[in-house]
Coordinates of C-alpha atoms in Angstrom, one line a residue:
M1 CA 119.5 103.7 99.4
V2 CA 119.1 105.1 95.8
A3 CA 122.7 105.5 95.2
H4 CA 123.1 101.5 95.2
T5 CA 120.5 100.5 92.5
N6 CA 120.4 101.2 88.8
G7 CA 117.8 104.0 88.5
F8 CA 113.8 103.9 89.6
Y9 CA 111.0 101.5 88.6
A10 CA 107.8 103.3 88.3
R11 CA 104.4 102.2 87.6
D12 CA 101.1 103.5 87.0
Y13 CA 99.1 102.6 89.8
S14 CA 95.2 102.0 90.3
L15 CA 94.8 104.4 93.3
W16 CA 90.5 103.9 92.5
L17 CA 91.0 100.2 94.3
G18 CA 90.9 98.8 97.5
W19 CA 93.5 98.9 99.6
N20 CA 94.2 94.9 99.3
N21 CA 94.4 94.8 96.0
M22 CA 96.6 98.0 96.1
R23 CA 98.8 96.5 98.2
Y24 CA 99.0 93.3 95.9
I25 CA 99.8 95.8 92.8
I26 CA 103.1 97.4 95.3
E27 CA 104.2 93.7 96.0
T28 CA 104.2 93.2 92.1
A29 CA 106.3 97.0 91.4
L30 CA 108.2 95.4 95.0
A31 CA 109.3 92.2 93.2
H32 CA 110.0 93.9 89.6
G33 CA 112.4 96.6 91.7
R34 CA 114.3 93.9 92.8
I35 CA 115.0 92.0 90.2
L36 CA 116.2 94.4 88.2
N37 CA 117.9 96.5 90.8
R38 CA 115.9 99.5 90.6
T39 CA 114.5 101.6 93.5
T40 CA 110.9 101.4 93.7
V41 CA 108.7 104.2 93.4
I42 CA 105.2 104.0 95.0
P43 CA 102.3 106.1 95.2
S44 CA 102.4 108.9 98.4
F45 CA 99.3 108.4 99.6
V46 CA 96.0 106.1 99.1
Y47 CA 92.1 106.5 99.6
A48 CA 90.2 105.6 102.6
R49 CA 86.9 105.0 101.3
A50 CA 84.3 105.3 104.3
C51 CA 84.6 107.1 107.8
E52 CA 83.3 105.9 110.7
F53 CA 81.5 108.4 112.2
N54 CA 80.3 112.1 110.6
I55 CA 82.3 112.5 106.9
H56 CA 82.9 115.6 108.6
T57 CA 84.7 114.2 111.5
C58 CA 87.0 112.5 109.1
A59 CA 87.5 115.1 107.3
A60 CA 88.8 117.7 110.3
W61 CA 92.1 115.0 110.0
A62 CA 92.1 114.1 106.4
T63 CA 91.8 115.8 102.8
M64 CA 88.2 114.8 102.0
V65 CA 87.8 114.3 98.5
N66 CA 84.8 113.3 96.1
R67 CA 86.6 109.8 95.2
G68 CA 84.6 109.8 91.4
D69 CA 86.7 113.1 90.8
A70 CA 89.8 112.4 92.3
V71 CA 90.6 109.1 90.5
G72 CA 88.5 110.1 86.9
S73 CA 86.0 107.4 87.6
D74 CA 82.1 107.0 87.1
E75 CA 81.3 103.7 89.2
W76 CA 80.1 105.8 92.7
R77 CA 78.3 108.5 91.1
V78 CA 75.0 106.7 91.7
L79 CA 75.7 106.5 95.5
P80 CA 74.4 109.1 97.9
I81 CA 76.8 112.0 97.9
E82 CA 78.4 110.7 101.5
Q83 CA 79.4 107.6 100.1
Q84 CA 80.9 108.8 97.2
M85 CA 83.3 110.6 99.3
A86 CA 87.3 109.6 100.4
W87 CA 90.0 110.5 102.4
K88 CA 93.6 111.0 101.1
I89 CA 95.9 109.4 103.5
P90 CA 99.9 108.7 103.5
I91 CA 100.1 105.3 102.4
S92 CA 102.6 105.3 105.5
L93 CA 99.6 104.6 107.5
M94 CA 98.9 101.4 105.8
F95 CA 102.2 99.5 106.2
N96 CA 105.6 100.3 107.9
L97 CA 107.5 102.3 105.3
T98 CA 110.3 101.8 107.7
H99 CA 110.8 98.2 108.1
I100 CA 110.4 97.5 104.1
R101 CA 113.5 99.8 103.4
E102 CA 115.7 97.8 105.8
T103 CA 115.4 95.0 102.6
H104 CA 114.0 97.0 99.5
S105 CA 115.3 100.4 98.1
V106 CA 111.7 102.0 97.6
I107 CA 110.5 105.8 97.9
T108 CA 107.1 107.5 97.7
V109 CA 106.4 109.7 94.6
S110 CA 106.5 112.8 96.5
E111 CA 110.2 111.7 97.8
F112 CA 110.9 111.3 94.4
L113 CA 109.6 114.8 92.8
R114 CA 111.3 116.5 95.5
L115 CA 114.7 114.2 94.6
H116 CA 114.5 116.1 91.5
N117 CA 113.1 120.0 92.3
I118 CA 109.4 119.1 91.3
S119 CA 106.7 120.3 93.6
S120 CA 105.2 117.1 95.2
D121 CA 101.5 119.1 94.6
V122 CA 101.7 117.5 90.9
E123 CA 101.4 113.8 92.1
T124 CA 98.4 112.8 90.3
G125 CA 95.0 111.7 92.1
P126 CA 94.4 108.5 89.7
G127 CA 98.1 107.2 90.2
N128 CA 99.2 107.3 86.8
W129 CA 103.0 108.1 86.3
D130 CA 102.6 111.9 84.7
T131 CA 105.8 111.8 82.2
D132 CA 105.3 115.2 81.9
A133 CA 105.1 116.7 85.1
Y134 CA 107.0 114.2 86.7
H135 CA 110.2 115.3 84.6
H136 CA 112.1 118.1 83.2
I137 CA 111.5 118.5 79.7
S138 CA 114.8 119.6 78.0
S139 CA 115.3 121.9 75.1
T140 CA 115.5 119.3 72.9
G141 CA 112.1 117.5 74.2
R142 CA 114.2 114.9 76.3
H143 CA 112.9 113.6 79.7
E144 CA 115.2 114.5 82.6
P145 CA 115.5 112.4 84.3
S146 CA 115.9 109.8 81.9
L147 CA 112.6 108.1 81.0
H148 CA 112.3 104.6 78.9
V149 CA 108.7 103.1 79.0
I150 CA 107.4 99.5 78.8
E151 CA 104.6 99.5 76.9
N152 CA 101.5 97.5 78.5
D153 CA 101.2 94.9 76.0
W154 CA 105.2 94.0 75.6
Y155 CA 105.1 93.0 79.1
D156 CA 103.0 89.8 78.6
P157 CA 101.4 89.4 75.6
G158 CA 99.7 85.8 74.9
D159 CA 102.2 84.3 72.7
I160 CA 104.7 84.7 75.7
V161 CA 105.3 83.1 79.6
R162 CA 106.8 86.0 81.3
V163 CA 109.1 84.8 83.9
D164 CA 111.5 86.7 86.6
R165 CA 114.7 85.9 84.7
I166 CA 116.2 82.7 82.7
P167 CA 118.8 81.1 85.0
D168 CA 122.0 79.8 83.2
D169 CA 121.3 76.1 83.5
M170 CA 118.4 77.0 81.5
R171 CA 119.8 79.2 78.7
E172 CA 122.4 76.2 78.7
R173 CA 119.4 73.5 77.9
G174 CA 117.6 75.5 75.5
G175 CA 120.6 77.5 73.6
W176 CA 119.4 80.7 74.3
T177 CA 121.1 83.8 72.9
P178 CA 120.7 87.5 73.7
E179 CA 121.2 88.1 69.8
G180 CA 117.3 88.4 68.4
G181 CA 114.1 88.6 70.0
D182 CA 111.2 90.4 68.7
R183 CA 112.7 94.0 69.3
S184 CA 108.8 95.6 68.0
R185 CA 108.0 94.9 71.6
A186 CA 111.0 95.1 73.6
Q187 CA 111.9 91.3 73.3
T188 CA 115.5 90.3 74.0
G189 CA 116.9 86.9 73.2
T190 CA 116.3 83.5 71.2
W191 CA 115.7 80.1 71.9
S192 CA 117.7 77.6 69.5
T193 CA 117.3 73.9 71.0
T194 CA 114.4 72.2 70.0
T195 CA 113.0 68.8 71.4
D196 CA 111.2 65.5 69.9
T197 CA 110.4 63.5 72.4
S198 CA 107.1 61.8 73.6
V199 CA 106.7 63.4 76.5
Y200 CA 107.2 66.9 74.9
H201 CA 104.1 66.3 72.6
A202 CA 102.1 64.7 75.5
L203 CA 102.5 67.9 77.2
M204 CA 102.0 70.0 74.2
D205 CA 98.6 68.5 73.3
L206 CA 97.6 69.7 77.0
V207 CA 98.7 73.2 76.3
P208 CA 95.4 75.3 76.5
S209 CA 95.9 77.4 73.8
K210 CA 98.7 79.4 71.7
R211 CA 97.6 82.3 73.5
W212 CA 98.0 80.7 76.8
P213 CA 100.6 77.9 76.9
V214 CA 100.7 77.2 80.6
L215 CA 99.9 73.7 81.7
S216 CA 98.3 73.6 85.4
R217 CA 99.9 70.9 88.1
N218 CA 97.0 68.4 87.3
D219 CA 97.9 68.4 83.3
V220 CA 101.7 68.3 84.2
R221 CA 101.4 65.2 86.7
M222 CA 98.5 63.9 83.8
V223 CA 101.8 63.3 81.5
V224 CA 104.9 62.6 83.8
E225 CA 103.4 60.2 86.0
D226 CA 104.5 56.9 84.7
G227 CA 104.4 55.1 88.4
E228 CA 108.1 54.2 88.2
R229 CA 110.6 57.7 88.1
I230 CA 107.4 59.9 88.5
T231 CA 104.9 58.6 91.5
S232 CA 102.1 60.6 92.8
Q233 CA 104.4 60.4 95.8
S234 CA 107.2 62.6 93.8
S235 CA 108.8 65.8 94.9
D236 CA 108.3 69.3 92.6
E237 CA 111.8 68.9 91.9
E238 CA 111.5 65.2 91.2
I239 CA 108.7 66.7 88.4
A240 CA 110.9 69.6 87.3
A241 CA 113.5 67.1 86.1
V242 CA 111.2 65.8 83.9
L243 CA 110.1 68.6 82.7
R244 CA 113.6 70.2 81.6
E245 CA 114.6 67.0 79.7
N246 CA 111.9 67.3 77.5
G247 CA 111.7 70.7 76.6
F248 CA 109.6 72.2 79.4
E249 CA 110.3 74.4 82.2
P250 CA 109.0 74.2 85.6
L251 CA 107.3 77.7 86.5
Y252 CA 107.2 78.4 90.5
T253 CA 104.2 80.2 91.7
Y254 CA 100.9 79.8 93.8
D255 CA 97.6 78.4 93.8
G256 CA 94.6 80.6 94.0
A257 CA 91.8 80.2 96.1
A258 CA 88.9 78.0 94.7
G259 CA 90.6 78.2 91.4
M260 CA 90.8 82.1 90.6
E261 CA 93.5 84.6 91.0
A262 CA 91.2 87.4 92.6
V263 CA 93.3 86.7 96.1
K264 CA 96.8 86.8 95.8
D265 CA 97.6 85.0 98.5
V266 CA 101.3 83.3 98.5
V267 CA 100.4 80.2 101.0
L268 CA 100.3 77.6 98.6
P269 CA 103.4 77.1 96.2
I270 CA 102.6 75.1 93.4
L271 CA 104.5 73.9 90.2
E272 CA 103.2 74.8 86.9
A273 CA 105.3 74.4 83.5
A274 CA 105.4 76.0 79.9
P275 CA 107.3 75.2 76.4
R276 CA 111.2 76.6 76.9
E277 CA 111.1 78.3 73.7
R278 CA 107.6 80.4 75.1
I279 CA 109.7 82.0 78.2
Q280 CA 111.0 85.3 78.3
G281 CA 112.6 86.7 81.2
F282 CA 111.9 90.2 82.7
Y283 CA 115.5 90.6 83.7
E284 CA 116.4 89.8 80.0
D285 CA 114.6 92.7 78.4
F286 CA 114.8 94.9 80.8
S287 CA 117.9 94.8 82.9
N288 CA 119.9 96.5 79.9
I289 CA 117.6 100.0 80.3
S290 CA 120.2 102.8 80.7
A291 CA 117.5 105.0 81.6
K292 CA 117.1 106.8 84.8
V293 CA 113.3 105.8 85.1
L294 CA 111.8 102.6 83.6
L295 CA 108.2 103.0 83.8
L296 CA 105.7 100.0 83.3
R297 CA 102.3 101.6 81.9
G298 CA 99.0 100.7 82.4
E299 CA 97.4 97.8 84.9
I300 CA 99.4 93.5 84.9
H301 CA 96.8 93.1 88.3
W302 CA 94.0 91.3 86.9
D303 CA 94.2 87.7 86.2
R304 CA 97.7 86.7 87.1
K305 CA 99.9 85.2 90.0
P306 CA 100.8 86.9 92.7
G307 CA 104.2 89.2 91.3
G308 CA 102.2 89.3 88.0
L309 CA 105.1 86.7 86.4
F310 CA 106.2 83.0 87.0
F311 CA 109.7 82.6 89.1
T312 CA 112.0 79.9 87.5
T313 CA 113.4 78.6 90.6
A314 CA 111.9 77.6 93.9
D315 CA 114.7 80.0 95.6
S316 CA 113.2 83.1 93.7
R317 CA 109.6 82.4 94.6
A318 CA 110.8 81.9 98.1
R319 CA 112.3 85.3 98.3
F320 CA 109.0 86.7 96.8
T321 CA 107.0 85.0 99.9
Q322 CA 109.4 86.6 102.1
T323 CA 108.6 89.9 100.8
V324 CA 104.9 89.5 101.1
L325 CA 104.9 87.5 104.5
Y326 CA 107.7 89.7 106.2
D327 CA 109.2 92.4 104.4
I328 CA 105.8 94.6 104.1
R329 CA 104.3 94.7 107.3
L330 CA 101.8 96.2 109.2
T331 CA 102.2 99.4 111.6
E332 CA 103.3 98.7 115.1
N333 CA 100.1 100.1 116.3
I334 CA 97.9 97.7 114.4
I335 CA 99.6 94.8 115.2
D336 CA 99.8 96.1 119.3
L337 CA 96.1 96.8 119.3
A338 CA 95.2 93.5 117.7
W339 CA 97.0 91.4 120.0
K340 CA 95.1 93.1 122.9
L341 CA 91.6 92.0 120.9
R342 CA 93.1 88.9 120.1
D343 CA 93.3 88.4 124.6
R344 CA 89.8 89.7 124.8
M345 CA 88.3 87.1 122.2
L346 CA 90.0 84.8 124.0
A347 CA 88.2 86.0 127.2
V348 CA 85.0 85.8 125.9
N349 CA 85.1 82.5 125.3
D350 CA 86.7 81.5 128.7
G351 CA 89.8 81.2 127.2
R352 CA 88.9 78.5 124.7
L353 CA 90.1 79.1 121.1
W354 CA 87.4 81.5 118.9
M355 CA 86.5 81.5 115.5
A356 CA 86.4 84.2 112.4
G357 CA 84.4 85.1 109.0
H358 CA 84.7 87.8 107.0
M359 CA 81.6 88.9 105.4
R360 CA 82.0 91.1 102.4
R361 CA 78.7 93.1 101.8
G362 CA 78.9 96.7 100.6
D363 CA 80.0 97.3 97.4
F364 CA 80.1 93.2 97.0
V365 CA 76.1 93.0 96.9
R366 CA 75.9 96.5 94.8
L367 CA 78.2 94.6 92.4
Q368 CA 76.4 91.0 92.5
W369 CA 79.8 89.9 94.3
A370 CA 78.7 88.6 97.7
M371 CA 78.5 85.5 98.8
E372 CA 74.7 85.5 99.3
A373 CA 72.6 88.7 98.3
D374 CA 70.2 88.0 101.7
F375 CA 72.1 88.7 104.4
R376 CA 70.5 86.2 106.8
T377 CA 71.3 83.8 104.2
H378 CA 74.8 85.0 104.5
L379 CA 75.1 84.6 107.8
A380 CA 73.9 80.8 107.8
R381 CA 76.7 79.8 105.3
I382 CA 79.6 81.4 107.4
K383 CA 77.9 79.7 110.4
R384 CA 77.6 76.7 108.8
N385 CA 81.6 76.6 107.9
L386 CA 82.5 77.7 111.6
D387 CA 80.6 74.9 112.7
E388 CA 82.9 72.4 110.4
G389 CA 86.0 74.5 111.5
R390 CA 85.1 74.0 115.1
H391 CA 85.5 70.1 114.3
V392 CA 88.8 70.5 112.6
L393 CA 89.9 72.4 116.2
E394 CA 88.6 69.6 118.1
S395 CA 90.2 66.9 115.9
I396 CA 93.6 69.5 116.0
H397 CA 93.3 69.4 119.9
G398 CA 96.1 67.7 121.5
G399 CA 97.8 67.0 118.6
N400 CA 100.3 67.9 116.3
V401 CA 100.0 71.1 114.0
S402 CA 101.9 72.1 111.1
T403 CA 102.3 75.4 109.3
Y404 CA 101.6 76.5 105.5
D405 CA 104.6 75.7 103.2
V406 CA 106.4 79.3 103.5
P407 CA 109.8 80.1 104.9
D408 CA 110.7 81.0 108.9
A409 CA 106.8 79.8 110.0
K410 CA 107.1 78.5 113.2
P411 CA 103.9 76.2 114.1
D412 CA 101.2 78.1 116.7
F413 CA 100.9 75.3 119.6
S414 CA 98.3 76.8 120.9
L415 CA 96.0 75.0 118.6
S416 CA 96.8 72.2 120.7
Y417 CA 96.8 73.3 124.1
L418 CA 94.0 75.1 124.4
D419 CA 90.3 73.8 124.5
P420 CA 88.6 74.4 121.3
P421 CA 85.5 76.3 120.9
L422 CA 82.0 74.9 122.3
P423 CA 78.7 74.6 120.0
D424 CA 77.2 77.8 121.5
D425 CA 80.6 80.1 121.7
K426 CA 80.7 83.4 120.5
Y427 CA 82.4 84.3 117.2
Y428 CA 84.0 87.2 115.4
I429 CA 82.7 88.6 112.4
A430 CA 84.3 91.7 110.5
T431 CA 82.3 92.8 108.0
D432 CA 81.6 96.4 106.1
E433 CA 77.9 95.9 106.9
R434 CA 76.7 99.4 108.5
D435 CA 72.7 98.6 108.7
P436 CA 72.0 98.9 112.2
G437 CA 69.3 95.6 111.9
N438 CA 71.4 93.7 110.3
L439 CA 74.2 94.0 113.1
A440 CA 71.8 93.5 115.5
Y441 CA 70.7 90.2 114.1
L442 CA 74.6 89.7 114.0
R443 CA 75.0 89.8 117.7
E444 CA 71.4 87.9 118.4
Q445 CA 73.3 85.1 116.7
G446 CA 76.5 85.0 118.5
A447 CA 78.6 87.6 116.5
I448 CA 81.3 89.9 118.2
L449 CA 82.3 92.8 116.0
I450 CA 84.9 95.2 116.1
S451 CA 82.9 97.9 118.0
D452 CA 82.3 95.1 120.9
L453 CA 85.7 94.7 121.8
L454 CA 87.6 98.2 121.1
T455 CA 87.5 100.7 124.5
F456 CA 87.6 104.6 124.2
E457 CA 91.2 103.9 125.2
D458 CA 91.8 102.3 122.5
R459 CA 90.7 104.2 120.2
R460 CA 92.6 107.2 121.8
E461 CA 96.1 105.2 122.1
F462 CA 95.7 104.3 118.3
G463 CA 95.1 107.9 117.1
W464 CA 92.4 109.4 114.3
A465 CA 93.4 107.3 111.2
I466 CA 90.9 104.4 113.3
M467 CA 88.0 106.2 112.8
L468 CA 88.5 105.5 108.6
T469 CA 87.3 102.0 107.8
D470 CA 90.5 101.5 105.5
V471 CA 92.6 101.7 108.7
L472 CA 89.9 99.8 110.9
A473 CA 90.0 96.9 108.1
L474 CA 93.7 96.5 108.6
L475 CA 93.3 96.1 112.5
E476 CA 90.6 93.5 111.6
Q477 CA 92.7 91.6 109.1
S478 CA 95.3 91.9 111.3
L479 CA 92.8 90.2 114.5
L480 CA 91.6 87.6 112.0
S481 CA 94.9 86.6 111.6
H482 CA 94.9 85.4 115.4
A483 CA 91.7 83.3 115.0
A484 CA 92.1 79.5 115.3
Y485 CA 89.7 79.4 112.2
F486 CA 88.1 81.7 109.8
Y487 CA 86.1 81.5 107.0
A488 CA 86.0 83.7 103.6
H489 CA 84.8 84.6 100.0
A490 CA 87.5 83.6 97.7
F491 CA 86.4 86.4 95.3
S492 CA 87.5 88.9 98.3
S493 CA 90.7 90.5 98.3
V494 CA 90.6 91.0 102.0
A495 CA 90.7 87.3 102.9
G496 CA 93.8 87.4 100.7
G497 CA 95.5 89.4 103.0
V498 CA 94.3 87.4 106.1
M499 CA 95.7 84.2 104.8
N500 CA 99.4 85.9 104.1
L501 CA 99.2 87.1 107.6
R502 CA 98.2 83.4 109.0
A503 CA 100.7 82.0 107.5
S504 CA 103.5 84.7 108.5
M505 CA 102.2 83.6 112.1
G506 CA 102.4 80.0 111.5
A507 CA 98.8 78.6 111.3
D508 CA 98.0 75.1 110.2
P509 CA 96.8 75.0 106.7
R510 CA 93.5 72.8 108.0
T511 CA 92.2 75.7 110.2
A512 CA 90.9 78.4 106.9
K513 CA 88.8 78.0 104.3
L514 CA 88.1 80.3 100.9
D515 CA 85.0 79.2 98.8

């Protein structure tokens, strides 16, 4: 696997983040490794943040650490000591590592270290790539294996638009040449063709700022729709042709939930645009590096699109979508158990379709990010939206169903032939709320919780890892993907993971709402 690639692609991983954000970061790293034909190196472990039982019960199965000490952060010091604990677990518990290796060259840090005769014990707690510990230092001061570092502020400074690669036809249109470029920031290539058309200047007038030259799809349409060649019904490719003729290039990316980039799902592909002369290719800048290890320093997660860059073709975006939806797969025990729980939810409501909501509390309440500060108000909001969802399902019943615009999706026809929910049907709530009084209130209001569905046999068959809330949350995400209708907070990365799972299973776009 490694021998067929051009070395390794390494990152500084932010292991203090929750799993869903970590997964987004790994998705991006895999995309970058694929672009450069390098073997992506991912963390060997992650931290599970809570135990469903006494903390020492989980500590009998996984190494318990003080989370702040492990990652070098004081964020949790104000919490009771039990809530500061975390459990170090193999990353293979979080997704099917064997499956991803069928399509991507990827190894863990511990495997990388053993491959180079370095003890895996030196793997860092926070997830940063330790250039001293992970490499041998020769007598001349050189790193072995050889190392090249991409500094964080070289990756996508505000005066460029980072894309995956510059296709040949774009190079020809813009007179791109590999000579030149800002070498102080590892940039390769310059554009020589200039554009002086009325459409170009109209688009430039809408560019948000010199520091961010990307135009939204709405701004693009505002300029290029002329009622003749381009209308409101014109396809993305028809619009892209106009952009290319007028000094701009289409950027293939995804729409963020509620206008934000917190939830990095890939279910809504969109077209944006940027001036051609601001485009800088990741492949062009870094594919010529001969060092065995190419390291991207720092974090590139926040306020960026899925993949951490824009794609220059619909095909390359579709390949990334496929990675997210199908290549990075949950473990088989989670998938199998989620199907059992799905059937139990159907049985609760006598075979009718069932709905679900995600109720993020916990740290979101502490950070004032929750939908509603008051618990009962929060639940009332979820129930209102689920009631709207019930009407959506009624309108779909007996009719046509569709899928998200993603590769290989097959429609879920159960939406059409199973009866929709009744007004007083039970619904599922996935939540990190643990207050006994609040959980009792949920049940009083008709909610079904994960503990209501799981049996002793389920837990025994699944194994010890289900005691950890991060693993249990994966099971809940998988179960939520089966819900006929789903409602959640657009600021929660958990919701993004559910949306991706739903899209991969053929969910109808009308059957989910994030706000």
